[in-house]
C-alpha angles and dihedrals in degrees: 000000000000092000093045092049093053091047091058093039094056099044139306094256095056127095119197117215128187107233106158134042124184122195118198110180115167130158143139118269087199090061101040101030106027114174091357099129092173089081090064093059126088090252091051091060093211115220091002087074088071093048089069086079102060096030093052087052091056092046088054094047096044106035093157095052115088108215121222125187110230097184141335136194119201129189122209127194119231093253097043133083092196130059123270098190143003153146132237147171128216135181127213124190123189113247087213096057118118121245110279095017116124102222095148124134123212114215119191125181140190117189136174138178094185093062103138111167091163092063102026110084096209091053101045093110093052127094121271089247134016111210103161137146116188122197120198122197128184132195124255102204127194137176112228128199137162118253105229093209099050101021089226128130113261121202129199124186115249123229092207118128108271118249111235130200133176135207119196121197103203138186092026092303101320094110135036125199124189113199087344092305115120112235100175117090106200120080121243111268117260088235093047099203095043097097090047092061093043089055092043094055091044087057090051090053092049092050091051094046092048092051089241107154098208147340112220132186106198096169101066095054089048091054092048090051090049090053090054093048099049100034127117110224131220116196113209124213089218126089127224116204121200094180110109121219111253 
């Protein structure tokens, strides 16, 4: 709806197309996984556990776009087997695109589990968590005219500067901003992940009541596994302790 609205807003001969998605997912493992040493093991997957959230959102929004990991960099603390931070790039191309059409999406991500604004001086003015996904769409303009000989519509590509618009899904989905203007009306919950779990258990109830045996997303775990397999690793000399002092 956001893309369609901007297409009509700009002019009737403009089509908006999403071409870039940026995931910024940063939080503190000490806050959200205190004393849970399993997350530091290989099986625990570390910070990639949190990436299930934004990647599953993209898989849901773009079911016809196969995702492919282009590259990934992962950072691992001295006392961890799993990653605590990283960056990556993915590509997604629509299986419905015509031959020669560039319908690919570029997805970039920055993610951290050692994001500590409360104790890091240069981050003190930043939010306690950053759970954002930003979509960027640009116009594909064309000049249309009717060919007098054939009666068919003729299209020529325009050299006009593309119109660009962004939509940012913030606070894990609680807020939406279009071109930095907030369009949601309800405030983010004080316990930020509370509504997520209410909706999750409501979904469980609906599945049970509808006699649906299961609802499985096989794509997101495959992408996470692909990130682990293709990533370049950086081993830090610093330790990160998630055990809280009693």
